[in-house]
Amino acid sequence: MSLLSLLFDPRGAIDRRAFWSGLIQLTIVSLAVVVGLTVVDMDVAWAALPAVGEAWVLSDVAGHLRHAAPPDVPLIAGVFLVAARLYATACLMLKRARDAGKRPHALIVLGLASLLVHVLVGFWVYDLFPEGMAIIAPLAADAMVTAVLGLVFTTWLGALRSSPASGPARSWRLSPG
């Protein structure tokens, strides 16, 4: 299975080893994007980091809404980076859940819980926005809560054994093409 199909194709199933390998690969890619974008625009670079990226984009969205400003290129790029990383993570988790014989309900609940945290913190940031540095507290809370939710779910999912009913899982190997 190629790296692109591992990260961006929701079909199939993967074993525990492929799941953890995929998460490590995704983290390395995210860090490489951060380093590469630091030269271009630091505001966009922050969006590539797991947990921090969502909070960073959230503050940017709240600032644009507060000032009734149209979205600019850094905001759009940040939203794109967060969406791409979340999609790749969801693909990995769906494939892993399928291999473990689990339905995607838990992943949907995690996504909705994280979205609820982001929306609630977004309202908090929106109210505090003219206060300047005061928005750091809600952004830190957002990053910590969603990181803990994600870490607990990822550890649980990554620890599950493969289900015999799911059939053979495809292990990930970097293959040409």
JSON list of C-alpha atoms in Angstrom, two decimals:
[
{"chain": "A", "resi": 1, "resn": "MET", "atom": "CA", "xyz": [0.00, 0.00, 0.00]},
{"chain": "A", "resi": 2, "resn": "SER", "atom": "CA", "xyz": [1.48, 3.35, -0.96]},
{"chain": "A", "resi": 3, "resn": "LEU", "atom": "CA", "xyz": [1.78, 6.25, 1.46]},
{"chain": "A", "resi": 4, "resn": "LEU", "atom": "CA", "xyz": [-0.89, 8.23, -0.41]},
{"chain": "A", "resi": 5, "resn": "SER", "atom": "CA", "xyz": [-3.41, 5.39, -0.29]},
{"chain": "A", "resi": 6, "resn": "LEU", "atom": "CA", "xyz": [-2.56, 4.74, 3.37]},
{"chain": "A", "resi": 7, "resn": "LEU", "atom": "CA", "xyz": [-3.29, 8.34, 4.34]},
{"chain": "A", "resi": 8, "resn": "PHE", "atom": "CA", "xyz": [-5.95, 9.44, 1.87]},
{"chain": "A", "resi": 9, "resn": "ASP", "atom": "CA", "xyz": [-7.98, 6.35, 0.90]},
{"chain": "A", "resi": 10, "resn": "PRO", "atom": "CA", "xyz": [-10.68, 5.39, 3.44]},
{"chain": "A", "resi": 11, "resn": "ARG", "atom": "CA", "xyz": [-11.23, 1.95, 1.89]},
{"chain": "A", "resi": 12, "resn": "GLY", "atom": "CA", "xyz": [-9.79, -1.24, 3.27]},
{"chain": "A", "resi": 13, "resn": "ALA", "atom": "CA", "xyz": [-8.42, -2.25, 6.65]},
{"chain": "A", "resi": 14, "resn": "ILE", "atom": "CA", "xyz": [-5.02, -1.94, 8.31]},
{"chain": "A", "resi": 15, "resn": "ASP", "atom": "CA", "xyz": [-3.48, -3.74, 11.25]},
{"chain": "A", "resi": 16, "resn": "ARG", "atom": "CA", "xyz": [-2.06, -2.10, 14.37]},
{"chain": "A", "resi": 17, "resn": "ARG", "atom": "CA", "xyz": [1.44, -1.83, 12.97]},
{"chain": "A", "resi": 18, "resn": "ALA", "atom": "CA", "xyz": [0.25, -0.07, 9.83]},
{"chain": "A", "resi": 19, "resn": "PHE", "atom": "CA", "xyz": [-1.97, 2.24, 11.91]},
{"chain": "A", "resi": 20, "resn": "TRP", "atom": "CA", "xyz": [0.85, 3.41, 14.18]},
{"chain": "A", "resi": 21, "resn": "SER", "atom": "CA", "xyz": [3.21, 3.65, 11.22]},
{"chain": "A", "resi": 22, "resn": "GLY", "atom": "CA", "xyz": [0.67, 5.80, 9.38]},
{"chain": "A", "resi": 23, "resn": "LEU", "atom": "CA", "xyz": [0.26, 8.11, 12.36]},
{"chain": "A", "resi": 24, "resn": "ILE", "atom": "CA", "xyz": [4.03, 8.50, 12.64]},
{"chain": "A", "resi": 25, "resn": "GLN", "atom": "CA", "xyz": [4.28, 9.22, 8.91]},
{"chain": "A", "resi": 26, "resn": "LEU", "atom": "CA", "xyz": [1.47, 11.79, 9.18]},
{"chain": "A", "resi": 27, "resn": "THR", "atom": "CA", "xyz": [3.23, 13.48, 12.10]},
{"chain": "A", "resi": 28, "resn": "ILE", "atom": "CA", "xyz": [6.49, 13.64, 10.17]},
{"chain": "A", "resi": 29, "resn": "VAL", "atom": "CA", "xyz": [4.71, 15.11, 7.14]},
{"chain": "A", "resi": 30, "resn": "SER", "atom": "CA", "xyz": [2.96, 17.67, 9.40]},
{"chain": "A", "resi": 31, "resn": "LEU", "atom": "CA", "xyz": [6.26, 18.72, 10.97]},
{"chain": "A", "resi": 32, "resn": "ALA", "atom": "CA", "xyz": [7.90, 18.99, 7.54]},
{"chain": "A", "resi": 33, "resn": "VAL", "atom": "CA", "xyz": [5.04, 21.22, 6.37]},
{"chain": "A", "resi": 34, "resn": "VAL", "atom": "CA", "xyz": [5.47, 23.41, 9.48]},
{"chain": "A", "resi": 35, "resn": "VAL", "atom": "CA", "xyz": [9.19, 23.78, 8.84]},
{"chain": "A", "resi": 36, "resn": "GLY", "atom": "CA", "xyz": [8.63, 24.51, 5.16]},
{"chain": "A", "resi": 37, "resn": "LEU", "atom": "CA", "xyz": [5.89, 27.05, 5.78]},
{"chain": "A", "resi": 38, "resn": "THR", "atom": "CA", "xyz": [7.81, 28.88, 8.52]},
{"chain": "A", "resi": 39, "resn": "VAL", "atom": "CA", "xyz": [9.77, 30.60, 5.78]},
{"chain": "A", "resi": 40, "resn": "VAL", "atom": "CA", "xyz": [6.60, 31.63, 3.92]},
{"chain": "A", "resi": 41, "resn": "ASP", "atom": "CA", "xyz": [4.09, 32.58, 6.64]},
{"chain": "A", "resi": 42, "resn": "MET", "atom": "CA", "xyz": [4.22, 31.56, 10.30]},
{"chain": "A", "resi": 43, "resn": "ASP", "atom": "CA", "xyz": [0.45, 32.01, 10.69]},
{"chain": "A", "resi": 44, "resn": "VAL", "atom": "CA", "xyz": [-0.14, 29.28, 8.12]},
{"chain": "A", "resi": 45, "resn": "ALA", "atom": "CA", "xyz": [2.64, 27.08, 9.54]},
{"chain": "A", "resi": 46, "resn": "TRP", "atom": "CA", "xyz": [0.93, 26.80, 12.94]},
{"chain": "A", "resi": 47, "resn": "ALA", "atom": "CA", "xyz": [-2.14, 25.30, 11.25]},
{"chain": "A", "resi": 48, "resn": "ALA", "atom": "CA", "xyz": [-0.19, 22.19, 10.20]},
{"chain": "A", "resi": 49, "resn": "LEU", "atom": "CA", "xyz": [0.47, 21.11, 13.81]},
{"chain": "A", "resi": 50, "resn": "PRO", "atom": "CA", "xyz": [-1.88, 18.52, 15.34]},
{"chain": "A", "resi": 51, "resn": "ALA", "atom": "CA", "xyz": [-4.17, 19.92, 18.10]},
{"chain": "A", "resi": 52, "resn": "VAL", "atom": "CA", "xyz": [-2.50, 23.35, 17.91]},
{"chain": "A", "resi": 53, "resn": "GLY", "atom": "CA", "xyz": [-3.52, 23.84, 14.27]},
{"chain": "A", "resi": 54, "resn": "GLU", "atom": "CA", "xyz": [-7.23, 23.64, 14.93]},
{"chain": "A", "resi": 55, "resn": "ALA", "atom": "CA", "xyz": [-6.98, 26.16, 17.78]},
{"chain": "A", "resi": 56, "resn": "TRP", "atom": "CA", "xyz": [-4.84, 28.48, 15.64]},
{"chain": "A", "resi": 57, "resn": "VAL", "atom": "CA", "xyz": [-7.30, 28.42, 12.73]},
{"chain": "A", "resi": 58, "resn": "LEU", "atom": "CA", "xyz": [-10.15, 28.89, 15.21]},
{"chain": "A", "resi": 59, "resn": "SER", "atom": "CA", "xyz": [-8.59, 32.11, 16.51]},
{"chain": "A", "resi": 60, "resn": "ASP", "atom": "CA", "xyz": [-8.05, 33.33, 12.95]},
{"chain": "A", "resi": 61, "resn": "VAL", "atom": "CA", "xyz": [-11.68, 32.61, 12.04]},
{"chain": "A", "resi": 62, "resn": "ALA", "atom": "CA", "xyz": [-12.88, 34.39, 15.20]},
{"chain": "A", "resi": 63, "resn": "GLY", "atom": "CA", "xyz": [-10.71, 37.42, 14.37]},
{"chain": "A", "resi": 64, "resn": "HIS", "atom": "CA", "xyz": [-12.05, 37.61, 10.82]},
{"chain": "A", "resi": 65, "resn": "LEU", "atom": "CA", "xyz": [-15.62, 37.31, 12.07]},
{"chain": "A", "resi": 66, "resn": "ARG", "atom": "CA", "xyz": [-15.06, 39.89, 14.82]},
{"chain": "A", "resi": 67, "resn": "HIS", "atom": "CA", "xyz": [-13.71, 42.44, 12.35]},
{"chain": "A", "resi": 68, "resn": "ALA", "atom": "CA", "xyz": [-16.12, 41.42, 9.56]},
{"chain": "A", "resi": 69, "resn": "ALA", "atom": "CA", "xyz": [-13.12, 40.86, 7.32]},
{"chain": "A", "resi": 70, "resn": "PRO", "atom": "CA", "xyz": [-13.28, 38.55, 4.33]},
{"chain": "A", "resi": 71, "resn": "PRO", "atom": "CA", "xyz": [-11.12, 35.42, 4.49]},
{"chain": "A", "resi": 72, "resn": "ASP", "atom": "CA", "xyz": [-7.55, 36.00, 3.38]},
{"chain": "A", "resi": 73, "resn": "VAL", "atom": "CA", "xyz": [-5.02, 33.59, 1.88]},
{"chain": "A", "resi": 74, "resn": "PRO", "atom": "CA", "xyz": [-3.42, 32.56, 5.24]},
{"chain": "A", "resi": 75, "resn": "LEU", "atom": "CA", "xyz": [-6.85, 31.72, 6.68]},
{"chain": "A", "resi": 76, "resn": "ILE", "atom": "CA", "xyz": [-7.89, 29.68, 3.64]},
{"chain": "A", "resi": 77, "resn": "ALA", "atom": "CA", "xyz": [-4.52, 27.89, 3.57]},
{"chain": "A", "resi": 78, "resn": "GLY", "atom": "CA", "xyz": [-4.79, 27.15, 7.29]},
{"chain": "A", "resi": 79, "resn": "VAL", "atom": "CA", "xyz": [-8.28, 25.71, 6.92]},
{"chain": "A", "resi": 80, "resn": "PHE", "atom": "CA", "xyz": [-7.05, 23.58, 4.01]},
{"chain": "A", "resi": 81, "resn": "LEU", "atom": "CA", "xyz": [-4.09, 22.25, 6.04]},
{"chain": "A", "resi": 82, "resn": "VAL", "atom": "CA", "xyz": [-6.28, 21.37, 9.02]},
{"chain": "A", "resi": 83, "resn": "ALA", "atom": "CA", "xyz": [-8.87, 19.70, 6.79]},
{"chain": "A", "resi": 84, "resn": "ALA", "atom": "CA", "xyz": [-6.24, 17.65, 4.95]},
{"chain": "A", "resi": 85, "resn": "ARG", "atom": "CA", "xyz": [-4.64, 16.47, 8.20]},
{"chain": "A", "resi": 86, "resn": "LEU", "atom": "CA", "xyz": [-8.02, 15.61, 9.75]},
{"chain": "A", "resi": 87, "resn": "TYR", "atom": "CA", "xyz": [-9.06, 13.72, 6.60]},
{"chain": "A", "resi": 88, "resn": "ALA", "atom": "CA", "xyz": [-5.85, 11.66, 6.62]},
{"chain": "A", "resi": 89, "resn": "THR", "atom": "CA", "xyz": [-6.30, 10.90, 10.32]},
{"chain": "A", "resi": 90, "resn": "ALA", "atom": "CA", "xyz": [-9.93, 9.89, 9.75]},
{"chain": "A", "resi": 91, "resn": "CYS", "atom": "CA", "xyz": [-8.88, 7.57, 6.90]},
{"chain": "A", "resi": 92, "resn": "LEU", "atom": "CA", "xyz": [-6.34, 5.85, 9.15]},
{"chain": "A", "resi": 93, "resn": "MET", "atom": "CA", "xyz": [-8.84, 5.51, 11.98]},
{"chain": "A", "resi": 94, "resn": "LEU", "atom": "CA", "xyz": [-11.62, 4.20, 9.75]},
{"chain": "A", "resi": 95, "resn": "LYS", "atom": "CA", "xyz": [-9.34, 1.53, 8.30]},
{"chain": "A", "resi": 96, "resn": "ARG", "atom": "CA", "xyz": [-8.10, 0.55, 11.75]},
{"chain": "A", "resi": 97, "resn": "ALA", "atom": "CA", "xyz": [-11.64, 0.38, 13.15]},
{"chain": "A", "resi": 98, "resn": "ARG", "atom": "CA", "xyz": [-12.67, -1.80, 10.23]},
{"chain": "A", "resi": 99, "resn": "ASP", "atom": "CA", "xyz": [-9.79, -4.20, 10.91]},
{"chain": "A", "resi": 100, "resn": "ALA", "atom": "CA", "xyz": [-10.73, -4.37, 14.61]},
{"chain": "A", "resi": 101, "resn": "GLY", "atom": "CA", "xyz": [-14.33, -5.19, 13.71]},
{"chain": "A", "resi": 102, "resn": "LYS", "atom": "CA", "xyz": [-15.66, -1.89, 15.07]},
{"chain": "A", "resi": 103, "resn": "ARG", "atom": "CA", "xyz": [-18.23, 0.31, 13.42]},
{"chain": "A", "resi": 104, "resn": "PRO", "atom": "CA", "xyz": [-17.30, 3.97, 12.74]},
{"chain": "A", "resi": 105, "resn": "HIS", "atom": "CA", "xyz": [-19.73, 5.27, 15.38]},
{"chain": "A", "resi": 106, "resn": "ALA", "atom": "CA", "xyz": [-17.00, 5.98, 17.92]},
{"chain": "A", "resi": 107, "resn": "LEU", "atom": "CA", "xyz": [-15.02, 7.97, 15.35]},
{"chain": "A", "resi": 108, "resn": "ILE", "atom": "CA", "xyz": [-18.14, 10.00, 14.52]},
{"chain": "A", "resi": 109, "resn": "VAL", "atom": "CA", "xyz": [-18.74, 10.70, 18.23]},
{"chain": "A", "resi": 110, "resn": "LEU", "atom": "CA", "xyz": [-15.11, 11.80, 18.62]},
{"chain": "A", "resi": 111, "resn": "GLY", "atom": "CA", "xyz": [-15.42, 14.12, 15.62]},
{"chain": "A", "resi": 112, "resn": "LEU", "atom": "CA", "xyz": [-18.65, 15.65, 16.90]},
{"chain": "A", "resi": 113, "resn": "ALA", "atom": "CA", "xyz": [-17.23, 16.07, 20.43]},
{"chain": "A", "resi": 114, "resn": "SER", "atom": "CA", "xyz": [-14.14, 17.80, 19.03]},
{"chain": "A", "resi": 115, "resn": "LEU", "atom": "CA", "xyz": [-16.30, 20.00, 16.83]},
{"chain": "A", "resi": 116, "resn": "LEU", "atom": "CA", "xyz": [-18.45, 20.96, 19.83]},
{"chain": "A", "resi": 117, "resn": "VAL", "atom": "CA", "xyz": [-15.32, 21.91, 21.80]},
{"chain": "A", "resi": 118, "resn": "HIS", "atom": "CA", "xyz": [-14.06, 24.01, 18.86]},
{"chain": "A", "resi": 119, "resn": "VAL", "atom": "CA", "xyz": [-17.40, 25.81, 18.48]},
{"chain": "A", "resi": 120, "resn": "LEU", "atom": "CA", "xyz": [-17.75, 26.55, 22.19]},
{"chain": "A", "resi": 121, "resn": "VAL", "atom": "CA", "xyz": [-14.17, 27.79, 22.42]},
{"chain": "A", "resi": 122, "resn": "GLY", "atom": "CA", "xyz": [-14.76, 29.78, 19.22]},
{"chain": "A", "resi": 123, "resn": "PHE", "atom": "CA", "xyz": [-17.55, 31.69, 20.94]},
{"chain": "A", "resi": 124, "resn": "TRP", "atom": "CA", "xyz": [-15.29, 32.26, 23.94]},
{"chain": "A", "resi": 125, "resn": "VAL", "atom": "CA", "xyz": [-12.49, 33.55, 21.71]},
{"chain": "A", "resi": 126, "resn": "TYR", "atom": "CA", "xyz": [-14.94, 35.73, 19.77]},
{"chain": "A", "resi": 127, "resn": "ASP", "atom": "CA", "xyz": [-16.03, 37.40, 23.02]},
{"chain": "A", "resi": 128, "resn": "LEU", "atom": "CA", "xyz": [-12.45, 37.92, 24.21]},
{"chain": "A", "resi": 129, "resn": "PHE", "atom": "CA", "xyz": [-10.95, 38.97, 20.89]},
{"chain": "A", "resi": 130, "resn": "PRO", "atom": "CA", "xyz": [-10.57, 42.70, 21.58]},
{"chain": "A", "resi": 131, "resn": "GLU", "atom": "CA", "xyz": [-8.74, 41.83, 24.81]},
{"chain": "A", "resi": 132, "resn": "GLY", "atom": "CA", "xyz": [-5.56, 40.85, 22.96]},
{"chain": "A", "resi": 133, "resn": "MET", "atom": "CA", "xyz": [-3.54, 38.24, 24.85]},
{"chain": "A", "resi": 134, "resn": "ALA", "atom": "CA", "xyz": [-6.61, 37.01, 26.76]},
{"chain": "A", "resi": 135, "resn": "ILE", "atom": "CA", "xyz": [-7.44, 34.66, 23.90]},
{"chain": "A", "resi": 136, "resn": "ILE", "atom": "CA", "xyz": [-4.47, 32.45, 24.77]},
{"chain": "A", "resi": 137, "resn": "ALA", "atom": "CA", "xyz": [-6.37, 30.77, 27.64]},
{"chain": "A", "resi": 138, "resn": "PRO", "atom": "CA", "xyz": [-9.28, 29.48, 25.51]},
{"chain": "A", "resi": 139, "resn": "LEU", "atom": "CA", "xyz": [-6.92, 28.46, 22.70]},
{"chain": "A", "resi": 140, "resn": "ALA", "atom": "CA", "xyz": [-4.78, 26.49, 25.14]},
{"chain": "A", "resi": 141, "resn": "ALA", "atom": "CA", "xyz": [-7.91, 24.90, 26.61]},
{"chain": "A", "resi": 142, "resn": "ASP", "atom": "CA", "xyz": [-9.11, 23.96, 23.11]},
{"chain": "A", "resi": 143, "resn": "ALA", "atom": "CA", "xyz": [-5.78, 22.39, 22.20]},
{"chain": "A", "resi": 144, "resn": "MET", "atom": "CA", "xyz": [-5.54, 20.46, 25.47]},
{"chain": "A", "resi": 145, "resn": "VAL", "atom": "CA", "xyz": [-9.11, 19.13, 25.51]},
{"chain": "A", "resi": 146, "resn": "THR", "atom": "CA", "xyz": [-9.07, 18.01, 21.89]},
{"chain": "A", "resi": 147, "resn": "ALA", "atom": "CA", "xyz": [-5.57, 16.55, 22.28]},
{"chain": "A", "resi": 148, "resn": "VAL", "atom": "CA", "xyz": [-6.68, 14.48, 25.28]},
{"chain": "A", "resi": 149, "resn": "LEU", "atom": "CA", "xyz": [-9.83, 13.32, 23.46]},
{"chain": "A", "resi": 150, "resn": "GLY", "atom": "CA", "xyz": [-7.81, 12.37, 20.42]},
{"chain": "A", "resi": 151, "resn": "LEU", "atom": "CA", "xyz": [-5.04, 10.70, 22.41]},
{"chain": "A", "resi": 152, "resn": "VAL", "atom": "CA", "xyz": [-7.46, 8.53, 24.42]},
{"chain": "A", "resi": 153, "resn": "PHE", "atom": "CA", "xyz": [-9.36, 7.48, 21.30]},
{"chain": "A", "resi": 154, "resn": "THR", "atom": "CA", "xyz": [-6.22, 6.87, 19.23]},
{"chain": "A", "resi": 155, "resn": "THR", "atom": "CA", "xyz": [-4.63, 4.76, 21.98]},
{"chain": "A", "resi": 156, "resn": "TRP", "atom": "CA", "xyz": [-7.81, 2.72, 22.39]},
{"chain": "A", "resi": 157, "resn": "LEU", "atom": "CA", "xyz": [-8.15, 2.17, 18.66]},
{"chain": "A", "resi": 158, "resn": "GLY", "atom": "CA", "xyz": [-4.48, 1.38, 18.18]},
{"chain": "A", "resi": 159, "resn": "ALA", "atom": "CA", "xyz": [-4.51, -1.18, 21.00]},
{"chain": "A", "resi": 160, "resn": "LEU", "atom": "CA", "xyz": [-7.45, -3.22, 19.67]},
{"chain": "A", "resi": 161, "resn": "ARG", "atom": "CA", "xyz": [-6.69, -6.62, 18.22]},
{"chain": "A", "resi": 162, "resn": "SER", "atom": "CA", "xyz": [-7.64, -7.47, 14.67]},
{"chain": "A", "resi": 163, "resn": "SER", "atom": "CA", "xyz": [-11.02, -9.10, 14.37]},
{"chain": "A", "resi": 164, "resn": "PRO", "atom": "CA", "xyz": [-11.06, -12.51, 12.68]},
{"chain": "A", "resi": 165, "resn": "ALA", "atom": "CA", "xyz": [-14.37, -11.55, 11.03]},
{"chain": "A", "resi": 166, "resn": "SER", "atom": "CA", "xyz": [-12.80, -8.53, 9.33]},
{"chain": "A", "resi": 167, "resn": "GLY", "atom": "CA", "xyz": [-10.60, -10.67, 7.10]},
{"chain": "A", "resi": 168, "resn": "PRO", "atom": "CA", "xyz": [-6.90, -10.17, 6.59]},
{"chain": "A", "resi": 169, "resn": "ALA", "atom": "CA", "xyz": [-5.74, -6.63, 7.17]},
{"chain": "A", "resi": 170, "resn": "ARG", "atom": "CA", "xyz": [-3.40, -5.07, 4.69]},
{"chain": "A", "resi": 171, "resn": "SER", "atom": "CA", "xyz": [-0.12, -4.16, 6.19]},
{"chain": "A", "resi": 172, "resn": "TRP", "atom": "CA", "xyz": [1.48, -0.96, 5.01]},
{"chain": "A", "resi": 173, "resn": "ARG", "atom": "CA", "xyz": [4.61, -1.13, 2.93]},
{"chain": "A", "resi": 174, "resn": "LEU", "atom": "CA", "xyz": [6.06, 1.66, 0.90]},
{"chain": "A", "resi": 175, "resn": "SER", "atom": "CA", "xyz": [5.67, 0.37, -2.63]},
{"chain": "A", "resi": 176, "resn": "PRO", "atom": "CA", "xyz": [6.51, 1.97, -5.93]},
{"chain": "A", "resi": 177, "resn": "GLY", "atom": "CA", "xyz": [3.51, 3.48, -7.73]}
]
